[in-house]
Each structure stands twice: as structure tokens, then as C-alpha cells.
Coordinates of C-alpha atoms in Angstrom, one line a residue:
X30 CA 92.7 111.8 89.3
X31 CA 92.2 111.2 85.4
X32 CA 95.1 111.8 83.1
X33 CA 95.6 110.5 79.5
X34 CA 97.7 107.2 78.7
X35 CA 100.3 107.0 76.2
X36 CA 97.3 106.3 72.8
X37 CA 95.3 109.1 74.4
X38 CA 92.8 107.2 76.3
X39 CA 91.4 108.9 79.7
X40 CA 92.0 106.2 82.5
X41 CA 91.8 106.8 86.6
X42 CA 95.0 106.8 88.3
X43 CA 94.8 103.9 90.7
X44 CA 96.4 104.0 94.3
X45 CA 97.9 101.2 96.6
X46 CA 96.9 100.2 99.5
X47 CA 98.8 102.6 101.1
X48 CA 97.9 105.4 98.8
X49 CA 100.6 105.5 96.4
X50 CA 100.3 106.3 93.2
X51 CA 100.5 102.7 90.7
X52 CA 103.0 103.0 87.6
X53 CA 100.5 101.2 85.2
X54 CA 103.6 99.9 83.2
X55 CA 104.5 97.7 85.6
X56 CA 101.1 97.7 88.3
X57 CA 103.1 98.8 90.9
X58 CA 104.3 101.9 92.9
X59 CA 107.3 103.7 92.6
X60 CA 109.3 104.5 95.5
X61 CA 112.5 106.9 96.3
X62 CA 114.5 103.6 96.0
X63 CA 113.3 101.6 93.2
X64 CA 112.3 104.7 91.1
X65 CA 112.5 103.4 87.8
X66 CA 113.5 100.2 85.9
X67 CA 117.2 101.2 85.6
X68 CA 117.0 101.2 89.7
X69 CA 115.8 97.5 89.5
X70 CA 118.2 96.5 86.8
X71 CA 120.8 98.3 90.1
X72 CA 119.1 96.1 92.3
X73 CA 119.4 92.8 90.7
X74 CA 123.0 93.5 90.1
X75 CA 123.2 93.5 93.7
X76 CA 121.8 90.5 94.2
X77 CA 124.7 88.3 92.2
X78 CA 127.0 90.5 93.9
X79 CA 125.9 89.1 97.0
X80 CA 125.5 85.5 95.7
X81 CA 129.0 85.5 94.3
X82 CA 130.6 86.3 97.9
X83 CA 128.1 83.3 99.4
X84 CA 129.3 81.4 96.4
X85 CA 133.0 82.4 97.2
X86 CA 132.8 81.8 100.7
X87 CA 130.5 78.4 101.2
X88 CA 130.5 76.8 98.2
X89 CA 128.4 76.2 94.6
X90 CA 125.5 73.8 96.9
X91 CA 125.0 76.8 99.6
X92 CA 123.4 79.3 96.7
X93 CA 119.6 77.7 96.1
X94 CA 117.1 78.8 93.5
X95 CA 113.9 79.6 94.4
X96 CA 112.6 81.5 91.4
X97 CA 111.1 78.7 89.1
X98 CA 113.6 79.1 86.4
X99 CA 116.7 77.6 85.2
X100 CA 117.5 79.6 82.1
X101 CA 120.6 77.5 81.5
X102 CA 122.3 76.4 78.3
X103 CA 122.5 73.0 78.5
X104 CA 124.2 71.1 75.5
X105 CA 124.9 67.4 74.3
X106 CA 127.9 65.9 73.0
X107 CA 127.3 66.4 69.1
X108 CA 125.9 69.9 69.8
X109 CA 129.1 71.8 68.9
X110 CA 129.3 71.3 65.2
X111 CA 126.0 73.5 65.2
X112 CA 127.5 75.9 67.3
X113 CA 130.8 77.2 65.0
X114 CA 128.7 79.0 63.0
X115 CA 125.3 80.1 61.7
X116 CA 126.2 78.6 58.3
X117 CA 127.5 74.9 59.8
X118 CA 123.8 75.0 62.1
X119 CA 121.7 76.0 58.7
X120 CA 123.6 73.1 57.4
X121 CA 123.0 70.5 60.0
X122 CA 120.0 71.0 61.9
X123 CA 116.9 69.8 60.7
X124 CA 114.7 71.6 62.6
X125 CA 112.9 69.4 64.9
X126 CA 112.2 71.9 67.7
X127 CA 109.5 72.5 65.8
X128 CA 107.8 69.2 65.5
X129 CA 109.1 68.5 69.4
X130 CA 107.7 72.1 70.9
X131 CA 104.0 71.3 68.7
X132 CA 104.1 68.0 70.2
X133 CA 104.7 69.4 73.8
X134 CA 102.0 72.5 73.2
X135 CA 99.3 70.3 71.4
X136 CA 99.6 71.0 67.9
X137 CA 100.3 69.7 64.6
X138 CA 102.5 70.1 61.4
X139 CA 100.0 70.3 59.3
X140 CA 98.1 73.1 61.1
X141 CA 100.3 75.1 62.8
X142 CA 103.5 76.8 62.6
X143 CA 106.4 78.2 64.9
X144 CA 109.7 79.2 65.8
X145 CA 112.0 80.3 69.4
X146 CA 111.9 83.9 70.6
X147 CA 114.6 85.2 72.9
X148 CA 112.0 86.2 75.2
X149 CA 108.4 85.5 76.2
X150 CA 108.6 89.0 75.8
X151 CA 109.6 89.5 72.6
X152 CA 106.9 86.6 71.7
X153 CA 104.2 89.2 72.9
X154 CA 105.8 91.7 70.9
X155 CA 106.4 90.1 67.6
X156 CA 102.4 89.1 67.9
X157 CA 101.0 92.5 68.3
X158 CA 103.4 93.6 65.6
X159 CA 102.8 91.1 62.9
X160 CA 98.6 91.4 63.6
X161 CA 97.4 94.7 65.1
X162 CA 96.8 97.6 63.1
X163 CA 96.9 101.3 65.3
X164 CA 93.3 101.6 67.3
X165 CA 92.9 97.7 67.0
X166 CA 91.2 96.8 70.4
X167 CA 93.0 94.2 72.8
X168 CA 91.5 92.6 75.6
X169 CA 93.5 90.5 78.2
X170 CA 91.8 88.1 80.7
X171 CA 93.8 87.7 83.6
X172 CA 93.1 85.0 86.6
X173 CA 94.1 87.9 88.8
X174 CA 96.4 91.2 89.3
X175 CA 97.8 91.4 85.7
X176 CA 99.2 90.2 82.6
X177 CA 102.7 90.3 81.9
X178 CA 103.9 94.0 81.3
X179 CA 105.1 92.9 77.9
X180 CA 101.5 92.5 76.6
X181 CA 100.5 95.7 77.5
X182 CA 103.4 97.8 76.7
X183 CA 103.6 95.9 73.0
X184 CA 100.1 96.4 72.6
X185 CA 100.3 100.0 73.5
X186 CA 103.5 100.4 71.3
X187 CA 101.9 99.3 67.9
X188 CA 99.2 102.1 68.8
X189 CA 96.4 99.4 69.9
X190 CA 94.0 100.0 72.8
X191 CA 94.0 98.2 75.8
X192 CA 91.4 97.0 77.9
X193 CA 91.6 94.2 81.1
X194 CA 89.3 92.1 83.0
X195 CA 89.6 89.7 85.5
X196 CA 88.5 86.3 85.0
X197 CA 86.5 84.6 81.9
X198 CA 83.0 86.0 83.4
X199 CA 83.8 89.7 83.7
X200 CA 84.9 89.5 80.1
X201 CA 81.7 87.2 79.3
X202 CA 79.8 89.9 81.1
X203 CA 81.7 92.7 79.4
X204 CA 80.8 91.7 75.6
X205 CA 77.3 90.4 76.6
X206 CA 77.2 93.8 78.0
X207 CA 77.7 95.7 74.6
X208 CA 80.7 96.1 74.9
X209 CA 83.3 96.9 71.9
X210 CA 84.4 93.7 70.2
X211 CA 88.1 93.0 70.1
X212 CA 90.0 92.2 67.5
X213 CA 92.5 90.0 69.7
X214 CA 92.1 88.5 72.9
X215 CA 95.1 87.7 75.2
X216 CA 94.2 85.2 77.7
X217 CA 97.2 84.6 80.7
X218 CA 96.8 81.0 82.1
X219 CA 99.0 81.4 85.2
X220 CA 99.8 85.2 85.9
X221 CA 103.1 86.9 86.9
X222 CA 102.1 86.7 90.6
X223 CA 101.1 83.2 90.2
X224 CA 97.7 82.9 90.0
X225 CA 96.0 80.5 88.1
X226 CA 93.1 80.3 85.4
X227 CA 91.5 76.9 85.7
X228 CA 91.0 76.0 82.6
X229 CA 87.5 75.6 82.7
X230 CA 87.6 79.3 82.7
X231 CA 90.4 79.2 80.0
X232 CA 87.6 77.5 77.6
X233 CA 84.8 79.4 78.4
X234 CA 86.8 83.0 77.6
X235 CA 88.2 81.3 74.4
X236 CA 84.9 80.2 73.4
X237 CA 83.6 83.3 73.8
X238 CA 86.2 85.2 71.9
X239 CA 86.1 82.8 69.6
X240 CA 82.2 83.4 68.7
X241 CA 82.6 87.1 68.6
X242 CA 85.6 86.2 65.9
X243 CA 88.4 87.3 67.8
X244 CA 92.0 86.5 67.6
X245 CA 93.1 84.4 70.2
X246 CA 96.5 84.6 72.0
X247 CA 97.1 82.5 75.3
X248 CA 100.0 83.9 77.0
X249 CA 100.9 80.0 78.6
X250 CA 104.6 81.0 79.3
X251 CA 103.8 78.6 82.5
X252 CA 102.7 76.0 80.8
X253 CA 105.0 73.4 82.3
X254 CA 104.2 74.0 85.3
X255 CA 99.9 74.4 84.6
X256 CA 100.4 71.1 83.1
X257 CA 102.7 69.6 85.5
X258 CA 100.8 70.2 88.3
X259 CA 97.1 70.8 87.6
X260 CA 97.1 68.0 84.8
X261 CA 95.6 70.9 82.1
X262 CA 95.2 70.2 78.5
X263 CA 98.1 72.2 76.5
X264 CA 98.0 75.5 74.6
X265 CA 96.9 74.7 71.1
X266 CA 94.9 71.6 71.9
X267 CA 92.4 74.0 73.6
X268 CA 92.5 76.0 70.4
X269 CA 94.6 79.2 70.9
X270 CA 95.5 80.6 67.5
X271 CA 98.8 81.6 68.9
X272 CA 100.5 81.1 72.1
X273 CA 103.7 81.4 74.2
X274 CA 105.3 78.8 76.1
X275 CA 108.3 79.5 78.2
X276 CA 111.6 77.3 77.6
X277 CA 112.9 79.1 81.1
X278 CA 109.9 78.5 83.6
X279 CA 110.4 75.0 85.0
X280 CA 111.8 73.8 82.1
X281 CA 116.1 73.6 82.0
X282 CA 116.0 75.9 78.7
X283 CA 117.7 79.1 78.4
X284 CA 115.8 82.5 78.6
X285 CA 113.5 82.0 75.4
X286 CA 109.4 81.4 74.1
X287 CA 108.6 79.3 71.9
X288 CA 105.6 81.0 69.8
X289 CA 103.3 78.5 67.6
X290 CA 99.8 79.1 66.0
X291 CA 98.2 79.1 62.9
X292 CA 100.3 79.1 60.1
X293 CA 98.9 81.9 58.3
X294 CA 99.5 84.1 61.7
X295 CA 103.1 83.1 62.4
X296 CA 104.1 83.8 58.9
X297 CA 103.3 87.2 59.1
X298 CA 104.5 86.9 63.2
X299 CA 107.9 85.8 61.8
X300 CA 108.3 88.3 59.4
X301 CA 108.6 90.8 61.8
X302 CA 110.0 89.0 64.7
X303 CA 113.2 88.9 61.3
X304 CA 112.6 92.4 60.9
X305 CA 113.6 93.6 64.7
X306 CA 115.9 91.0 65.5
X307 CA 113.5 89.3 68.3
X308 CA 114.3 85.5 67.1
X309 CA 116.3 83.4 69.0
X310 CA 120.0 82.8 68.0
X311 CA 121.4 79.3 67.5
X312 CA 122.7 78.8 70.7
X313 CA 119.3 79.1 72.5
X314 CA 117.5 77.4 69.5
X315 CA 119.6 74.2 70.6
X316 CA 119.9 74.5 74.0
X317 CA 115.8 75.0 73.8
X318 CA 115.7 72.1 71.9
X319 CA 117.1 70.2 74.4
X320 CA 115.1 71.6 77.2
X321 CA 112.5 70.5 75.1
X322 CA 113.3 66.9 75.2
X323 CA 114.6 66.8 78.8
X324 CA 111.4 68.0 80.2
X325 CA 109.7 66.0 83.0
X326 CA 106.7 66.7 85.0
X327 CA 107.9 64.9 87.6
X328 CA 110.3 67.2 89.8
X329 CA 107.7 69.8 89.4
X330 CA 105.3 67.3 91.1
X331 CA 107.6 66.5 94.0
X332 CA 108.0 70.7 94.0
X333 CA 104.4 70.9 94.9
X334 CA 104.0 68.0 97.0
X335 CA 107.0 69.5 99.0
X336 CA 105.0 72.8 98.8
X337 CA 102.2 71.7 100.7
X338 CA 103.8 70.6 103.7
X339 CA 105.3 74.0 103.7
X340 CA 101.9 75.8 102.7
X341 CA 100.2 75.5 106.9
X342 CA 103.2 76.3 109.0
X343 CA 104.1 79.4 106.4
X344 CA 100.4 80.6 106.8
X345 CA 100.7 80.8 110.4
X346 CA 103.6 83.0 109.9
X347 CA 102.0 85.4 107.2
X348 CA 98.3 85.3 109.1
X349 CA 96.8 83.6 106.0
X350 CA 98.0 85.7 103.5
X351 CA 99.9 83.6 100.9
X352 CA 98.4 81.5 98.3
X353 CA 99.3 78.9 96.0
X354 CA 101.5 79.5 93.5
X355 CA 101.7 76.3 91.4
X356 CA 104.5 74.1 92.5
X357 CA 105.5 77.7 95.2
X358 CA 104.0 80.2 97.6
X359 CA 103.3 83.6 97.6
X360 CA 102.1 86.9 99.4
X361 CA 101.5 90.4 98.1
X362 CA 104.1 93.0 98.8
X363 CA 101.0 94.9 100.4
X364 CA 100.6 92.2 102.4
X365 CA 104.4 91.8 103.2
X366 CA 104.1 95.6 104.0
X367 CA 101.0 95.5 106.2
X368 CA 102.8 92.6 108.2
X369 CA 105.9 94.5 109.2
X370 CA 104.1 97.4 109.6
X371 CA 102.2 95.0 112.6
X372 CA 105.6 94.0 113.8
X373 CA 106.9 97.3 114.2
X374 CA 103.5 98.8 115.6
X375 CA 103.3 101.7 112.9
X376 CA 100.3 102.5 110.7
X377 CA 102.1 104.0 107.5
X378 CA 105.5 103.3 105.5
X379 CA 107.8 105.0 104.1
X380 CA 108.9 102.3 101.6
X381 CA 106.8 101.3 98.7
X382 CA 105.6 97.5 98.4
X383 CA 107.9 96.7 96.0
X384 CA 110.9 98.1 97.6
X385 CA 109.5 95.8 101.0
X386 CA 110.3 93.0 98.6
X387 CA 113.6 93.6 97.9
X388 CA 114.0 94.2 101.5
X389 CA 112.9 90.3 102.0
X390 CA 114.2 89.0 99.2
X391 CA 117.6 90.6 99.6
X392 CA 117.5 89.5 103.4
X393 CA 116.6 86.0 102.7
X394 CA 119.3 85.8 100.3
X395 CA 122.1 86.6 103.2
X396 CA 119.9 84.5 105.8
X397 CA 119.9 81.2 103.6
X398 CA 120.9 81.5 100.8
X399 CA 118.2 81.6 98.5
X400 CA 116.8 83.2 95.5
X401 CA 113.8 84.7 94.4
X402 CA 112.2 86.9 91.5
X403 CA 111.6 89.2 94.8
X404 CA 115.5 90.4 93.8
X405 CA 116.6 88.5 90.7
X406 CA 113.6 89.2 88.9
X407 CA 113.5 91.7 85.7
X408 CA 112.1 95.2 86.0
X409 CA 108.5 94.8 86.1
X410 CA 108.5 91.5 87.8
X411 CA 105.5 90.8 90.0
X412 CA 105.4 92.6 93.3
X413 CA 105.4 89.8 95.7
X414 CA 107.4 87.6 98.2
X415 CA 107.6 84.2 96.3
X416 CA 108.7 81.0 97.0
X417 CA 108.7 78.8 93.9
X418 CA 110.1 75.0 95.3
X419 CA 111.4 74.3 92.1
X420 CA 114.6 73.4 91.4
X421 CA 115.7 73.8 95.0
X422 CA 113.2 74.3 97.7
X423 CA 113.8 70.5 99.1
X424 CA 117.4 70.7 99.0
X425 CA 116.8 74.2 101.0
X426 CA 114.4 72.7 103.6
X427 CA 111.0 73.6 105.2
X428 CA 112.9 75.0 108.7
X429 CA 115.1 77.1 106.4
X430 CA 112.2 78.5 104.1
X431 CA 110.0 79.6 107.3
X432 CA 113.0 80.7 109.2
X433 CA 114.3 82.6 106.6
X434 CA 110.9 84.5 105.7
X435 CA 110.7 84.9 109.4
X436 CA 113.5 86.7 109.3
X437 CA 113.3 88.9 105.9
X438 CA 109.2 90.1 107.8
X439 CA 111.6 91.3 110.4
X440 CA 114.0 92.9 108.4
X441 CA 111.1 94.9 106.8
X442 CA 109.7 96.2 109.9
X443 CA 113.5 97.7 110.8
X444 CA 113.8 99.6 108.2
X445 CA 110.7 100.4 106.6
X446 CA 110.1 103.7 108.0
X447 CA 114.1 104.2 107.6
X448 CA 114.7 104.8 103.4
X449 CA 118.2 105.4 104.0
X450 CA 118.5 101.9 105.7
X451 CA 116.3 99.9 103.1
X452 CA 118.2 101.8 100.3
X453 CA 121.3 100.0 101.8
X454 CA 119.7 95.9 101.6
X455 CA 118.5 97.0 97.9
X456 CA 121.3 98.9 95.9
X457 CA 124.3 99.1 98.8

């Protein structure tokens, strides 16, 4: 079936592996559950119910984070005179998360420019804003699945065009192909269901944009963990004109993204991040700042090392399916699916993938105690069971991780041709 996408391009509607019809602003099906992003906002609102009772009844140590991010607020004694006002912060800080987050992504003072989001997000929005004029062409190079919903939708919201290809050699082949050259090209190191660009691949699609004279964006919100645990070189050392790095993903930083780049693209990036209110506020600015200097590859190391002895004894459990996911593991929520759908000895749901997720997630939550994106994640989160070991997969345990998913597989094969019964793990 062809229909016409919100800038009036024809595109196929694609299907799930179960035949339902993919949302393509979030790459996912909808279900009679999660039917729309103010049902997921219903379901993660569940999910701190349900960690406040734990909290209530066992204690602060038996809640564990699973999800990769911290997205605390973490100040130093001294920090409070910036804090009573906007005037007394202008007035005292001198603003060295600047010259600390260039440092961190590779870049220099003297070249580059930059300043804290509130969101990755609003990072990717600002950016398509500030340089993309309506029919401008964007092309994003993903390692797999998708890029972040954010790209897209701000892409598609300044009236650009949006094309995407997996991997550096589809878009290689693509433009050596005659196809139309882009003005920008957003390039997603490690993707929202994990995956990860080498960055061999990285350089090759950069220097490729880079010939046909196109802007180039790296999306490297993961960036602590890419070079934490695959020992990559950072975002503007490998010559990104503008990229994002996370303050929240493995990093102790509240919910923010730092964007840096060339200074004659942030100037008019900032200008109308000012205009729309999409700057971080002084409270994160400081708190990032501190993230900033408390960063340390090392507990995302042990994360990973911890991983791996996890990684065999989980793949038994999920018949292969589940893949790295930097310092975590994953599986697809088709895969989740098609697994409980073996365990209950039926051939067809009547949940959607996503909503299996929730399922899991939700279950593994009142199993062990732990949290995932699966449940605490955003609308448009990634539509898979993951297990990032950072901050609290060793303090969990291995026994309790496979146990735990165990369990949630099982949970999904009672209920998933029961609506009624999954409605009540998700939003009940």
C-alpha cells in the first residue's frame, strides 16, 4: 500500500513481522494498548508507580537501573551561589563547559563552538532549524533499524525530505548510484536499539559526504559509551561539522546534549535553539558540567566485561537472538514476540511487539527489580528487550538478569493472545 507522508512524498507502508502496519514516526506498530504516544507516556507512569511500592516496601538498594542512563543532578559544594538566580549564574560562571565538553568531543576553541540542550532531542531539532531550508534533502546513515525519531520528525518539521540507508556502503552506493545529493547528512554512531557503526564505517560515510559537500551531523548521543568500550576516536576529531553528545547516556548528567560544531553553524544553531526555548537551563548547564568532569570510562568497562559473561548463558535462553549492545544486551521485540509465541505453541499474536516489551519489562521490574527503556523509556524508544549493565547490572547479578528474563518470556506467552490481560501489566 502507498500513501503520502507528511512533505508529500509517496513512500510504501511497511509491515512487521507479523503483519502489522509500522508507525514510521516511531518504526514500530501500534497496538490496541500502546495506541499512541500519550499511551506510552500512561505506561511509563506505571512503571514508577510500581518502583515506588518496591522502593516503599524493600528499600532504595532493591530498585536497579538497567537502562544506561543516570539523568541525575549531581552538584558540588560551591554550586549553589549559581543556582539562586539566572543573574547570580551569568555573574559567576565562566563558562567552562564549553572548553571541558570540546575537550571530551575532540574539538577546539578556536574552531568550534557550543552550548547544552535540554535534550538530544531538541539538539536534532535546533540543527535542522538553524540550517535546512523547506525541500532541503537529508540523508541519515544508520548502523541498523533507525535513527532516533527526533531526526526524522525535526527534519520533516522544517519541511526537509528524508531519505535512510543502512550502513556507510548503501549510502556510498546510493550517491555513486546518481542519486540526489544531500544537503546534510546525519550519521548515528550507536543507534536507539544499540547497534553500532564501527567507525571505520563512520569515516568512510563522512568522507564521502564530505566530497559531495554535504553538511555533516553525527548524532553520537552514545558517545561515552562508543568510546568507553570500543576505544573510538571522538565526534569532532573525526570531522563532524556538528554533533550531539548525550550528558544522560552513561554519563551521571541530567537529561541534556551538548551540541558543538563549527562555529559559523552553531551561531545560527543557537539562535534558534534562543528562539524556541530548546537551551538548557542553569541547573542542567551545571549539573552537566559536572557530569562532564566526573566522567570515567572505567565502570562502563567493568559494564561490558560483566556483560560478557552474561552474553552465552542469555543466548541459550533467547536461541541466539540478542546482540551486543555496547556495555548491554539486546533482542528485538519481534524476536521477544516470536519466542513466547514458541512457548505458548501459537502461530499469531494479538499484542503488538512493542506492547510484548512492556509485557517483559513491566514483569521484570516486579520479578527483580530492575529497570529498563523496555517501560521507562520515552515514546518512541526503541522496540526491544534491553539489558544495559550499566550503572547496576553487577549489583543485580547474572542469576537474577537470566532468571528474570526467563520469567518476563513467560509472562509474554500468558498473555499475548489475551489484550485484556497484557493491558493490565502495561497501564493497570
Amino acid at each position: 500500500m502507498t500513501t503520502l507522508s507528511d512533505n508529500g512524498l509517496a513512500h510504501v507502508l511497511k509491515h512487521d513481522r507479523f503483519g502489522n502496519i509500522v508507525d514510521p514516526t516511531v518504526s514500530y506498530a501500534r497496538g490496541t494498548i500502546l495506541r499512541s504516544n500519550a499511551d506510552e507516556i500512561l505506561r511509563q507512569r506505571k512503571t514508577y508507580r510500581i518502583a515506588r511500592e518496591r522502593r516503599a516496601r524493600l528499600g532504595p538498594d532493591s530498585i536497579y537501573n538497567l537502562t544506561g542512563l543516570i539523568r541525575g543532578f549531581r552538584f558540588e559544594e560551591g554550586d549553589h551561589a549559581k543556582l539562586y538566580s539566572y543573574i547570580h549564574f551569568g555573574a559567576i560562571d565562566e563558562g567552562l563547559i564549553l572548553q571541558k565538553a570540546l575537550a571530551r568531543m575532540g574539538g577546539n576553541e578556536a574552531e568550534h563552538d557550543g552550548f547544552l540542550c535540554n535534550r538530544v532531542s531538541a539538539a536534532a531539532l535546533a540543527t535542522m532549524m538553524g540550517l535546512l531550508k523547506p525541500g532541503d534533502l537529508v540523508y541519515s546513515i544508520v548502523p541498523a533499524d533507525r535513527c532516533h525519531p527526533s531526526v526524522k520528525n525535526s527534519v520533516l518539521a522544517v519541511g526537509g525530505r528524508f531519505e535512510e540507508v543502512i550502513g556507510a556502503d548503501a549510502f556510498i552506493k546510493a550517491m555513486d548510484d546518481g542519486g540526489q545529493v544531500p544537503k546534510m547528512v546525519v550519521i548515528t554512531t550507536i543507534s536507539p536499539s544499540k547497534h553500532h557503526m564501527p567507525e571505520a564505517d563512520t569515516l568512510r560515510a563522512l568522507s564521502r559526504a564530505r566530497e559531495l559537500g554535504a553538511c555533516i551531523v553525527l548524532d553520537d548521543a552514545h558517545m561515552s559509551a562508543r568510546l568507553a568500550v570500543y576505544g573510538e576516536t571522538p565526534s569532532l576529531a573525526m570531522g563532524a561539522d556538528i554533533a550531539f553528545w548525550s550528558l544522560d547516556k552513561h554519563c551521571t548528567g541530567p537529561r541534556s546534549g551538548f551540541l558543538a560544531g563549527r562555529t559559523d553553524l552553531v551561531r545560527e544553531i543557537r539562535a534558534k535553539a534562543f528562539m524556541f526555548g530548546l537551551e538548557a537551563q542553569l541547573g542542567s548547564i551545571v549539573a552537566g558540567e559536572n557530569a562532564i568532569d566526573a566522567f570515567d570510562p572505567e565502570p562502563i568497562r567493568s559494564a561490558a566485561g560483566f556483560t560478557d559473561g552474561v552474553m552465552s548463558e542469555l543466548q541459550d535462553l533467547v536461541q541466539g537472538k540478542a546482540y551486543r549492545a555496547g556495555p548491554g544486551i539486546a533482542f528485538t521485540g519481534e524476536d521477544l514476540l516470536s519466542l513466547a509465541l514458541q512457548e505458548a505453541g501459537l502461530s499469531q499474536p494479538r499484542i503488538v511487539p512493542i506492547e510484548a516489551t512492556a509485557v517483559a519489562g513491566m514483569a521484570l521490574l516486579k520479578e527483580v527489580g530492575a529497570v529498563t527503556i523496555s517501560v521507562s523509556g520515552m515514546p518512541g524508544s526503541a522496540c526491544v528487550y534491553r539489558l544495559m549493565s550499566y550503572p547496576d547490572g553487577e549489583r543485580l547479578g547474572k542469576q537474577a538478569i537470566l532468571d528474570g528474563t526467563r520469567y518476563a518470556i513467560s509472562t509474554v506467552a500468558r498473555v499475548l493472545n489475551d489484550p485484556d490481560a497484557a493491558a493490565q501489566w502495561i497501564l493497570g
